[in-house]
Coordinates of C-alpha atoms in Angstrom, one line a residue:
X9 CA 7.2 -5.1 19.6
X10 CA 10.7 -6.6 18.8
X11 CA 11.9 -4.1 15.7
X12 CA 15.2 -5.8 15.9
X13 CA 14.0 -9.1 15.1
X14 CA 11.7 -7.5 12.3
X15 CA 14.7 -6.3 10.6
X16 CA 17.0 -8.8 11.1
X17 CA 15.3 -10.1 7.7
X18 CA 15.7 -6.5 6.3
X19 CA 18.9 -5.6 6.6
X20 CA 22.4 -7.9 6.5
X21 CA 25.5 -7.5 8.0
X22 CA 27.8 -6.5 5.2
X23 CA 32.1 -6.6 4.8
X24 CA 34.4 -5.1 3.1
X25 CA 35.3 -2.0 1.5
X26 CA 34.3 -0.4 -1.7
X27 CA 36.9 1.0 -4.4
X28 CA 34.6 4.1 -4.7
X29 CA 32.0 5.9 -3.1
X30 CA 28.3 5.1 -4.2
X31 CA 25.3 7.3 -4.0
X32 CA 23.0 4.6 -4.8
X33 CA 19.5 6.3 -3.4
X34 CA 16.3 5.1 -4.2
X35 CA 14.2 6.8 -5.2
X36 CA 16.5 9.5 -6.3
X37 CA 16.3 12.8 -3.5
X38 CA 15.9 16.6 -4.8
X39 CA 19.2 17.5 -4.8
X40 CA 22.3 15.8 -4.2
X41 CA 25.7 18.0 -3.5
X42 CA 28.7 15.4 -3.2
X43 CA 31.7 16.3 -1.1
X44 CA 35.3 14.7 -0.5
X45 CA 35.8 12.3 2.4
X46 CA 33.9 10.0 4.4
X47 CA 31.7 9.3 7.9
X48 CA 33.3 6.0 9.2
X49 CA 30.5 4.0 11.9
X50 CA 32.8 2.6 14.9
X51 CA 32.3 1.5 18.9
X52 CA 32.1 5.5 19.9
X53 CA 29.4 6.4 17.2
X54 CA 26.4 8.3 19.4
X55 CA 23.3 9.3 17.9
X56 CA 22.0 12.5 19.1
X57 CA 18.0 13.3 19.7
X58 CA 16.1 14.9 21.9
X59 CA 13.3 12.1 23.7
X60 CA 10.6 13.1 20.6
X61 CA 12.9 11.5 18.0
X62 CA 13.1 8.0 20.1
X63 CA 11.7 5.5 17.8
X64 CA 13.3 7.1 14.7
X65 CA 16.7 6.6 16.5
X66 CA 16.1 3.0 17.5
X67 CA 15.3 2.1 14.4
X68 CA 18.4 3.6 12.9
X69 CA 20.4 2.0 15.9
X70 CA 19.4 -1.3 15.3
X71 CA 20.1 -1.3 11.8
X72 CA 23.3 -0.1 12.2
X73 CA 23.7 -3.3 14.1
X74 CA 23.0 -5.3 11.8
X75 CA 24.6 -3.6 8.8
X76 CA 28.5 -2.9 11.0
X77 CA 27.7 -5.2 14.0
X78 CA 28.1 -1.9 16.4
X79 CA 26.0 -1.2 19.0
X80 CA 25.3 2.6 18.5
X81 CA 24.5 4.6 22.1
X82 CA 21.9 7.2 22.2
X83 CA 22.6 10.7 23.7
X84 CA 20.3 13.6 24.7
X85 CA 20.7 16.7 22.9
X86 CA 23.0 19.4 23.8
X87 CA 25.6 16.5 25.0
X88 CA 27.7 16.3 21.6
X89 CA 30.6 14.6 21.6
X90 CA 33.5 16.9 18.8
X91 CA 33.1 14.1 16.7
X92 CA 31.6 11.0 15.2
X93 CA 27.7 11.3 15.8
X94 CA 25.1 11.6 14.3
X95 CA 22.4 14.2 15.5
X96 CA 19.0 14.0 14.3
X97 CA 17.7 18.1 14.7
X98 CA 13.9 19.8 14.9
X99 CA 13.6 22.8 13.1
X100 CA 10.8 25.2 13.1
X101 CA 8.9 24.0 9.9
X102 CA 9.6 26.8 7.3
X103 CA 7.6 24.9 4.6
X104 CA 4.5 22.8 4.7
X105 CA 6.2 19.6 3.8
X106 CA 6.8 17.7 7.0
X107 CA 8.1 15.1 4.8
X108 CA 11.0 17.3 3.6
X109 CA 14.7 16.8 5.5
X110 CA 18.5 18.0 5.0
X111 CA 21.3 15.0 5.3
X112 CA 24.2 16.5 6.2
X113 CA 27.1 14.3 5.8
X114 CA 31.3 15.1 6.7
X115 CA 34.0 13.3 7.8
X116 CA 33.5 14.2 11.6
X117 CA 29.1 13.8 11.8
X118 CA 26.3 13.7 10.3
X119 CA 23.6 16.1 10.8
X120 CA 19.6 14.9 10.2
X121 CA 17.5 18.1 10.0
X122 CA 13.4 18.0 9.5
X123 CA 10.3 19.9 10.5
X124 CA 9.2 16.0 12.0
X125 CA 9.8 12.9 13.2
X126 CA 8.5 11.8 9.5
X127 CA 11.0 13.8 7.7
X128 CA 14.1 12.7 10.2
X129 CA 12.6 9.3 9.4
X130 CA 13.0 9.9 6.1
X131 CA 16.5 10.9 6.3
X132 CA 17.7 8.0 8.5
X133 CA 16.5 5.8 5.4
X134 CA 18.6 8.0 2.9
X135 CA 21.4 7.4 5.5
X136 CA 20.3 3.7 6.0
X137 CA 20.3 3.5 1.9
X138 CA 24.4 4.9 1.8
X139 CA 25.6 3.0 4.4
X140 CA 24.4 -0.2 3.4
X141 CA 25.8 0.0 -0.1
X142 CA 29.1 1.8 1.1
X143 CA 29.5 -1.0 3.7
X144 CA 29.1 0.9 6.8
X145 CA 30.4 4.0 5.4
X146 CA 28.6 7.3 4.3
X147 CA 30.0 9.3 1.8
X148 CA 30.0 13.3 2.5
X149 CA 27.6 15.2 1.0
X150 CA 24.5 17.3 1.6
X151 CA 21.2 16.4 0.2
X152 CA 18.4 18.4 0.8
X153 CA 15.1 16.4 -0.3
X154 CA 11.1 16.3 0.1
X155 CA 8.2 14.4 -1.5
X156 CA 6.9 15.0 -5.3
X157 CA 3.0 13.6 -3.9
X158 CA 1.4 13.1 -0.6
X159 CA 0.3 9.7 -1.4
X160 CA 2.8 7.0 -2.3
X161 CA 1.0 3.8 -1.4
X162 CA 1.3 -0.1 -2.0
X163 CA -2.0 -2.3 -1.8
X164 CA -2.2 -5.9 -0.6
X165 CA -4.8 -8.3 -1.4
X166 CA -5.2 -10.3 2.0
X167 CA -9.2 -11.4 0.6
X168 CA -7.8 -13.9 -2.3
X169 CA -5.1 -15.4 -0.4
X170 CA -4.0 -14.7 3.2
X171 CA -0.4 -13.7 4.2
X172 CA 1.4 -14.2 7.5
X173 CA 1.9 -11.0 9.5
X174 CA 5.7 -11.0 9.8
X175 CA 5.9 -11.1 6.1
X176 CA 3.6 -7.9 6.1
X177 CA 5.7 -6.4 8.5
X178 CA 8.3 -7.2 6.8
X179 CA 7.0 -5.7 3.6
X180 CA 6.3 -2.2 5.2
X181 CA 9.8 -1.9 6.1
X182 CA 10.8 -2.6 2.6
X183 CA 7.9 0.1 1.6
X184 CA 9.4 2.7 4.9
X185 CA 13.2 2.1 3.1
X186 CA 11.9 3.8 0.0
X187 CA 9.5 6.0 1.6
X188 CA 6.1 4.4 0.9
X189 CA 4.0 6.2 3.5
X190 CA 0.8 4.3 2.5
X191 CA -0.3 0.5 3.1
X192 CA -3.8 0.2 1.3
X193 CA -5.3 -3.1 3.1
X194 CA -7.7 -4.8 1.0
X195 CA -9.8 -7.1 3.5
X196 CA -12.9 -8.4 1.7
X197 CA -13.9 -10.1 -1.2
X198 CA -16.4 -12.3 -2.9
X199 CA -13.8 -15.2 -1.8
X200 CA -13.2 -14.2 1.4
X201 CA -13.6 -12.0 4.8
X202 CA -10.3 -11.3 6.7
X203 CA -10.8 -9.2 9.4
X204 CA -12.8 -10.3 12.6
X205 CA -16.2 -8.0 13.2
X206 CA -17.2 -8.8 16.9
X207 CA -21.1 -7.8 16.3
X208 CA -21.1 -10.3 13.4
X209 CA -19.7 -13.5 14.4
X210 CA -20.4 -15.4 11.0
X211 CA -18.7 -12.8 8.9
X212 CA -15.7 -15.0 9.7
X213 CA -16.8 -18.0 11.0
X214 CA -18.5 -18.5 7.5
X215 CA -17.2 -15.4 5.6
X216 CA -14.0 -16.4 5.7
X217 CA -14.0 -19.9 4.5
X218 CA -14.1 -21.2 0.5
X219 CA -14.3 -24.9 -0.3
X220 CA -12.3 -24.7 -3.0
X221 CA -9.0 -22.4 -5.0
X222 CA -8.3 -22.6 -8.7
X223 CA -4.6 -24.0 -8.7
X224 CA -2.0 -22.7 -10.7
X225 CA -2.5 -23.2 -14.6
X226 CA -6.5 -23.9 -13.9
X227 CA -8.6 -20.8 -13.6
X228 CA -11.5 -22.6 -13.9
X229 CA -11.1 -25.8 -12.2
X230 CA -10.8 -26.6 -8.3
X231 CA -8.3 -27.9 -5.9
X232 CA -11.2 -29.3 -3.5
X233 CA -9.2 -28.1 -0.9
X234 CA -11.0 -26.3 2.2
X235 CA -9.2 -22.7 2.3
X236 CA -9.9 -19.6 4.4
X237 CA -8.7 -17.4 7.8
X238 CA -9.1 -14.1 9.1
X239 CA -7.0 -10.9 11.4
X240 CA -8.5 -10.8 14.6
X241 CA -9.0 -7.4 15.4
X242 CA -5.7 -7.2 18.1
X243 CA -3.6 -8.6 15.4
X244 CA -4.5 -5.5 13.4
X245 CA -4.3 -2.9 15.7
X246 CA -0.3 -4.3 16.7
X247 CA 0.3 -4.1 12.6
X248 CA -0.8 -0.9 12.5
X249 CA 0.7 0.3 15.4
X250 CA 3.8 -0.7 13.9
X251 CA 3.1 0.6 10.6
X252 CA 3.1 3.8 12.4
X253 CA 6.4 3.4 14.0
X254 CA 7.4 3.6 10.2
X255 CA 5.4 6.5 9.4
X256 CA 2.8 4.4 7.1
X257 CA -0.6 4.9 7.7
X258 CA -2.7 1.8 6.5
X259 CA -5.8 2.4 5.1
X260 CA -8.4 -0.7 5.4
X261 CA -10.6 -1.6 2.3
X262 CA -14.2 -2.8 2.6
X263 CA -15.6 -3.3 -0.3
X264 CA -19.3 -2.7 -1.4
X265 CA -21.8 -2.4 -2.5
X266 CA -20.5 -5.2 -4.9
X267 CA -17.9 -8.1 -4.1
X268 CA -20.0 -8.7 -0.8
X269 CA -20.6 -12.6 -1.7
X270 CA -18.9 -13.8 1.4
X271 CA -21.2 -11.3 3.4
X272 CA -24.2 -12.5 2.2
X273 CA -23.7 -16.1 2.8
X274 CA -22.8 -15.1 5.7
X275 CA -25.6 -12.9 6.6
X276 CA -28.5 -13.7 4.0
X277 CA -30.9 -10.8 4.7
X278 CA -27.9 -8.5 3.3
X279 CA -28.6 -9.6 -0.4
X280 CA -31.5 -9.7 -2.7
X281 CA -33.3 -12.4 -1.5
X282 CA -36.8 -11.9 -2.8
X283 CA -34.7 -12.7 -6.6
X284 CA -34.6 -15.9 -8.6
X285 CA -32.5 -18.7 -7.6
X286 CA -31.0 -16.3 -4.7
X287 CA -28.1 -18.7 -3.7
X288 CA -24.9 -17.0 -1.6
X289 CA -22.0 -18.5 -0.7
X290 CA -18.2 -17.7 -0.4
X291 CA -16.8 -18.1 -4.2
X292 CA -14.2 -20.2 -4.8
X293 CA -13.7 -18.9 -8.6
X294 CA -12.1 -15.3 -9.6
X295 CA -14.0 -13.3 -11.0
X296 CA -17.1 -11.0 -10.6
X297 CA -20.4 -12.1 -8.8
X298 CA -24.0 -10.5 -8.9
X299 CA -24.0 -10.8 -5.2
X300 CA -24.9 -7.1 -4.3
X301 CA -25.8 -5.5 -0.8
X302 CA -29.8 -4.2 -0.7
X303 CA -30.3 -1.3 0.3
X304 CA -32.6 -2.1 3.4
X305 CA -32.0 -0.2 6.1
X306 CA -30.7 -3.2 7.8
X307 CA -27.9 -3.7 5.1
X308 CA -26.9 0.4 6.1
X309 CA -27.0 -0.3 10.0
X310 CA -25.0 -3.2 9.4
X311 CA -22.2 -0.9 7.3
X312 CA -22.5 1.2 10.2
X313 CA -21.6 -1.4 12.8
X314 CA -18.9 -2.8 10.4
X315 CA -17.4 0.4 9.9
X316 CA -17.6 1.6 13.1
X317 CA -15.2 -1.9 14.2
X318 CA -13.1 -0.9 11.4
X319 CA -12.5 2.6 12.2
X320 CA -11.7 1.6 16.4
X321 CA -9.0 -0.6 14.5
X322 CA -7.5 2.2 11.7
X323 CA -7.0 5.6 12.4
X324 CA -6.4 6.3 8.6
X325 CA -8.1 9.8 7.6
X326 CA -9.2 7.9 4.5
X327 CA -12.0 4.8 4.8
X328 CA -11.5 2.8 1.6
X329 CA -15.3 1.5 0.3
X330 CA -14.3 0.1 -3.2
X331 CA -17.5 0.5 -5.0
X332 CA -15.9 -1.1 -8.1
X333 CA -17.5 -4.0 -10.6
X334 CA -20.9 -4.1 -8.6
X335 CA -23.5 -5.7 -11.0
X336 CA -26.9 -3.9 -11.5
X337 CA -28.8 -7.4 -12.4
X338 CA -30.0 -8.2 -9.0
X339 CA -31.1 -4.7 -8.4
X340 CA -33.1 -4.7 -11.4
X341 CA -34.3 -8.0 -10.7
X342 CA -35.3 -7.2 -7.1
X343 CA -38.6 -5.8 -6.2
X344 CA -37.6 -4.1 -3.4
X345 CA -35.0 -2.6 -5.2
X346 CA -36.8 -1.3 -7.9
X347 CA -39.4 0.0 -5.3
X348 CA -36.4 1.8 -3.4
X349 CA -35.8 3.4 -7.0
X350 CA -39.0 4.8 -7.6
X351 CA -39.9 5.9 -3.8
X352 CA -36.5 7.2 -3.7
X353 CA -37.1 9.2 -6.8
X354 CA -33.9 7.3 -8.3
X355 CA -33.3 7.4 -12.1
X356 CA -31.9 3.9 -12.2
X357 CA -29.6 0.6 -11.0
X358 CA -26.8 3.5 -11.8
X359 CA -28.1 5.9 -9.6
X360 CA -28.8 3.6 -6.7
X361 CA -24.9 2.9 -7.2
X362 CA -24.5 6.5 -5.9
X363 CA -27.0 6.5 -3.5
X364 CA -25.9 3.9 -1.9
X365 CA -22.1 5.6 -1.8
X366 CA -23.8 8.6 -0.5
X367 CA -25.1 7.1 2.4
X368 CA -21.4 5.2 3.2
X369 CA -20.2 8.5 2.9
X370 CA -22.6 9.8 5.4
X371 CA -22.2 6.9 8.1
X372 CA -18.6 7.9 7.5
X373 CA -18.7 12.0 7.8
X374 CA -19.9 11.2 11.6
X375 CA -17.0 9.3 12.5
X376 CA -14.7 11.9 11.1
X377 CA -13.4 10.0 8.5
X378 CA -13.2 10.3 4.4
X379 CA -14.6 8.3 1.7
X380 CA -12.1 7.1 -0.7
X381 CA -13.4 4.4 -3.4
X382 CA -12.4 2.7 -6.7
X383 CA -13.7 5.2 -10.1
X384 CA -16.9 3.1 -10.3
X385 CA -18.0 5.5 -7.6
X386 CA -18.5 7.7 -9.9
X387 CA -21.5 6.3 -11.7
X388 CA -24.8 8.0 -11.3
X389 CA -23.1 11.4 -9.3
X390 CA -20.1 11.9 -7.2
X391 CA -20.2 14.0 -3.5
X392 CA -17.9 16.9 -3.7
X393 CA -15.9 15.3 -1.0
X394 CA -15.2 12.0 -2.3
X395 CA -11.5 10.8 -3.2
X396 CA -11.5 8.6 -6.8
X397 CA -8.9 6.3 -7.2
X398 CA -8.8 5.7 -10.9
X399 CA -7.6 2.1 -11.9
X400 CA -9.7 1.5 -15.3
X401 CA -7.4 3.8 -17.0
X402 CA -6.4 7.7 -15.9
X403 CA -9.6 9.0 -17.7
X404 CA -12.1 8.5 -14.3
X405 CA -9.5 10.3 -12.5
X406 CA -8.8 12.9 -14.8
X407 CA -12.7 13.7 -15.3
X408 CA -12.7 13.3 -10.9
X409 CA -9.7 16.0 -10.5
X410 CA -11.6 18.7 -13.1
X411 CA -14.6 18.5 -11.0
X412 CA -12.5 19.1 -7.8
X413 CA -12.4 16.1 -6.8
X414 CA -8.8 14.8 -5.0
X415 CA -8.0 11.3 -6.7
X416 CA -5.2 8.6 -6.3
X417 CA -4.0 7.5 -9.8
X418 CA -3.8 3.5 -9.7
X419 CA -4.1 3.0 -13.9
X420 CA -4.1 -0.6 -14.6
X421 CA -1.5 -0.3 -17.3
X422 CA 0.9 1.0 -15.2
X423 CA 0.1 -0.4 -11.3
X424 CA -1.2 -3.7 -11.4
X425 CA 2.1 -5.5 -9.9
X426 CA -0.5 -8.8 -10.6
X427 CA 0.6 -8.7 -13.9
X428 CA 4.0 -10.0 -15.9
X429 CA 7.1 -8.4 -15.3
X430 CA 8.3 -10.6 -18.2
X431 CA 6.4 -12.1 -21.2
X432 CA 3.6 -14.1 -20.3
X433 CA 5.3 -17.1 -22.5
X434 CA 8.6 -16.8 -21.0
X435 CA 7.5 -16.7 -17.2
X436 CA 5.0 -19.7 -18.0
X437 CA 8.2 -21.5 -19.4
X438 CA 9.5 -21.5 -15.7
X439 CA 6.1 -23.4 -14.8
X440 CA 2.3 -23.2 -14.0
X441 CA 3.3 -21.3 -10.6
X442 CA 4.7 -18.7 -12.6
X443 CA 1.1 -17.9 -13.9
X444 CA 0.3 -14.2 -13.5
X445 CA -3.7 -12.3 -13.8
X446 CA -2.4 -11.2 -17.1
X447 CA -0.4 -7.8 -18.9
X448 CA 3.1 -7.2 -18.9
X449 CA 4.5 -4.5 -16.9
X450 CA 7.9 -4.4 -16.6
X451 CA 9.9 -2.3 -14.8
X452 CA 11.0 0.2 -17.2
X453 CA 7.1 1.0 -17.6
X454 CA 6.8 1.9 -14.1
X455 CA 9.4 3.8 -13.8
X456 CA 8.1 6.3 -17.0
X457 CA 4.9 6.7 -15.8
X458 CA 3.7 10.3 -14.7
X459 CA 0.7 10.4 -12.3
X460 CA -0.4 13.7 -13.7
X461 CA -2.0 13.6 -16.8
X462 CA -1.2 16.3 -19.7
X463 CA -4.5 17.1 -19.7
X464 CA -5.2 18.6 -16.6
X465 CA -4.1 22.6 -15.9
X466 CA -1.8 23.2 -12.9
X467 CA -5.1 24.3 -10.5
X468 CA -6.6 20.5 -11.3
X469 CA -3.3 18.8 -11.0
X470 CA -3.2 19.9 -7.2
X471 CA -6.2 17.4 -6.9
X472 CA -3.9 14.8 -7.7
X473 CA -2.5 13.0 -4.3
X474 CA 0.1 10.5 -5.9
X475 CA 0.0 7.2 -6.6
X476 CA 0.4 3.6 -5.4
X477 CA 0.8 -0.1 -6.8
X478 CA -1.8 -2.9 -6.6
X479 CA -0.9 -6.9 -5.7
X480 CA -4.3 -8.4 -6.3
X481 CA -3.6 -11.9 -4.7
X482 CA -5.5 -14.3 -7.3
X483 CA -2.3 -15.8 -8.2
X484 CA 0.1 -14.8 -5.9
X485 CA -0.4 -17.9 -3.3
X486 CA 3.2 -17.4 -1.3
X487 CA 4.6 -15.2 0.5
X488 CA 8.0 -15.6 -2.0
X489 CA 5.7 -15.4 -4.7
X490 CA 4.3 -11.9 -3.7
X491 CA 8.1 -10.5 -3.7
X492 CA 8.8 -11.9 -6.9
X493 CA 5.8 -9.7 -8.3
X494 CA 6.9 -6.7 -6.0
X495 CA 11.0 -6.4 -5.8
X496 CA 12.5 -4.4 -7.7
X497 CA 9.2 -3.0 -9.1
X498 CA 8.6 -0.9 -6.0
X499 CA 11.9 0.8 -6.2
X500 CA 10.5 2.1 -10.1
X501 CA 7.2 2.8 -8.1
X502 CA 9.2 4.5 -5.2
X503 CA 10.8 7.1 -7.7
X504 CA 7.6 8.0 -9.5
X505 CA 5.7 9.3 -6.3
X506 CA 8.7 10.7 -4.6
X507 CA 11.1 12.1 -7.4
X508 CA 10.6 15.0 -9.1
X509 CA 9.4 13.8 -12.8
X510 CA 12.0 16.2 -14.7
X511 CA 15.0 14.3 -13.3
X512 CA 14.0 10.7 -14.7
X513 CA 16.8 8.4 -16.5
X514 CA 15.9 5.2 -16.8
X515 CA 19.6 4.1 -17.2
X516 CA 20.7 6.2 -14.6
X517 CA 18.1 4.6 -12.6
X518 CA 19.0 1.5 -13.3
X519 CA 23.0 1.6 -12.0
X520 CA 21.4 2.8 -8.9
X521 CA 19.4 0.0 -8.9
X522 CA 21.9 -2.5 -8.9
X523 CA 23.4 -1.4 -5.5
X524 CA 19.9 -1.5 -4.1
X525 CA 19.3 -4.9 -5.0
X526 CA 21.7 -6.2 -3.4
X527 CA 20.6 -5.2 -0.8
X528 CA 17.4 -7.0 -1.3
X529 CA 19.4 -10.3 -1.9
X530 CA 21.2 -9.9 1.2
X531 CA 17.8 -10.0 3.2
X532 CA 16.6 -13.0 1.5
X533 CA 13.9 -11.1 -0.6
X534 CA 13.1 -13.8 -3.5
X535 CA 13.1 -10.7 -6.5
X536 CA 12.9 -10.9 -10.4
X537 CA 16.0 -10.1 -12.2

């Protein structure tokens, strides 16, 4: 994998000097002790490490590169020069954080100390984040930092439209830079199958193809224009081994029991084909479909093939089964299925909803991973090990995390990056491409959200893992056109699942922002402002 060309889109050779130091850091670190002086990068710069702390060092060495245009030389530890390095140090882990590091920063080295390679990781982006607004310089100080949540994610709608793999890469740098540890992968849809199952050929070779896409100012019309693709399974597995080299773990999202159009067109016997006017085929309008799995046994040893495929390709601890807007009509409408409720002493449609999540859950438990779904997953009974991620509102997860229940909060209002960042009229203004799902959420909204709800006692608010941003891909076509929607949003997003919540000033946010963007011009990310 070429990293160096991967961020040579990421970060940007920068001249010049500033007239004073800035501690632009996003999101904002635990505590930040500033001291007098400087670390100046030249041609003698050495990194320190010892040979467990390689890729975190040649990451950091080839951005340096790019930001001062100095090749940085790695040395082995316990061969320190007297000055000018930088030594990234091990610790014996004294807390359970391995997220947490201490930047140490004076005018003769700098001194990266973690528990991990995640937490030196983490402190090479804090370094990254002041030399890159200082210019190749890094203001003395000592910061000593560590993660407010567990979970601080970004989703990606590759189902809708499809995105180019370098940009994706190039997007989980911009996620590792503000230490986004997780990429939620959102591969199937009612319009579309992206990722390649090997047992079941037509899930892409049909699956993965829609006649037609609403364009831009249209939702209900057509562009008669033949759209589709898919990830073949190799191009997944190098994505994710580089997500790793980041420290993000990408979590893949098939989702059923509903959205499963493209499935069933693909595969017939999946559906509810003993109903009326049974007719499945890969939609080419948004929206939500009655196409719904049936629970044959056939449709279960087919989730268990799928998922077994999907699980070779993602080592995530967390399986993501979505479970959200699946219609009961068919069900009720079905035969079989209402047979399957009565044999299966079921109370209703509802209650075949959690059935059906029980068994996913099950096929799941013997691979030795988790269930994580949408709040719909909730209807008709919960297992006591499922993980809720609430996006209707924060009232699925708050009712999740009393039960004991670990949950993601994703609330509409505040993590839909799909919706305006600007009024709706003023955005149109600019024209039809500019459309948006809907909402306004700017950035100031973000930024004052609190993942933990008043409601819940300090015992259930353990249950509560963080928080991440959706990009649901209806309108968001380009690649240019998904960072318009994300930039600088993530950098609010960034500070509400790392930052601790008592520190938050929008203002003061703000300034810091400024520096940061920059940044984000200089790499040729295509933000709102």
């Amino acid at each position: 994998m070429n990293i160096k060309k991967t961020c040579a889109v990421f970060c940007f050779a920068l001249t010049g000097m500033l007239n004073a130091q800035h501690y632009s850091i996003i999101p904002q670190p635990t505590n930040l002790q500033i001291n007098k002086g400087s670390f100046s990068l030249n041609k003698d710069t050495q990194i320190i490490i010892d040979p467990h702390l390689e890729n975190e060092a040649l990451l950091l060495v080839n951005d340096i590169e790019l930001i001062k245009g100095i090749k940085v030389e790695l040395a082995k530890a316990g061969i320190a020069p007297v000055s000018n390095f930088i030594k990234f140090q091990l610790i014996k882990p004294l807390i359970k954080s391995t997220e947490e590091y201490t930047l140490s920063i004076d005018e003769k080295s700098i001194l990266i100390s973690a528990s991990s390679a995640q937490g030196i990781f983490y402190g090479s982006q804090t370094l990254l984040q002041l030399l890159q607004v200082n210019h190749g310089m890094a203001p003395a100080c000592i910061i000593n930092d560590k993660p407010r949540f567990s979970w601080r994610g970004m989703h990606l709608d590759v189902a809708r439209h499809m995105f180019p793999l370098k940009d994706i890469k190039k997007f989980l740098r911009w996620m590792a830079y503000h230490k986004l540890n997780t990429f939620h992968l959102h591969l199937t849809e009612d319009q579309g199958w992206r990722i390649e199952i090997k047992k079941y050929p037509k899930l892409t070779s049909t699956g993965a193809w829609r006649r037609s896409t609403p364009p831009y100012g249209a939702r209900k019309s057509d562009n008669n224009i033949k759209y589709g693709g898919f990830y073949t399974q190799d191009q997944l597995k190098d994505l994710v081994a580089y997500a790793q080299k980041l420290h993000i773990t990408i979590v893949p999202e098939i989702d059923m029991p509903g959205h499963m159009s493209a499935a069933i067109a693909s595969y017939p016997y999946l559906g509810n084909s003993d109903i009326q006017y049974f007719n499945p085929q890969v939609m080419n309008r948004w929206g939500v479909y009655p196409y719904t799995l049936a629970p044959k046994e056939k449709t279960f040893q087919w989730i268990d093939d799928v998922l077994s495929e999907v699980c070779e390709i993602f080592p995530s601890k967390y399986i993501h089964i979505g479970g959200d807007e699946a219609p009961k009509e068919q069900w009720q409408e079905s035969d079989f299925a209402k047979a399957f409720i009565k044999k299966n002493n079921l109370k209703d449609s509802h209650a075949l909803q959690s059935y059906f999540i029980s068994r996913i859950e099950k096929i799941l438990q013997k691979k030795k991973r988790k269930l994580i779904g949408w709040d719909e997953i909730r209807e008709g009974g919960l297992s006591k090990d499922a993980t809720v991620m609430s996006w209707r509102g924060e009232e699925g997860g708050i009712a999740s995390a009393k039960e004991g229940h670990d949950v993601v909060m994703t609330p509409i209002k505040f993590t839909y990056f799909n919706f305006y960042q600007a009024p709706e009229k003023e955005q149109l203004a600019k024209g039809k491409n500019f459309e948006a799902f809907g909402g306004f959420i700017p950035i100031e909204k973000i930024y004052h959200y609190n993942p933990v709800p008043a409601e819940l006692s300090t015992k259930e608010s353990q249950h509560i893992l963080g928080t991440q941003a959706q990009l649901w891909s209806e309108y968001i076509k380009t690649w240019d056109r998904l960072e318009y929607m994300a930039f600088p949003r993530i950098a609010a997003l960034s500070e509400v699942a790392w930052s601790s919540n008592t520190k938050k000033d929008f203002n003061e946010f703000s300034k810091r922002l400024k520096d940061i963007k920059l940044q984000y011009k200089r790499a040729g990310i295509n933000l709102y402002e």
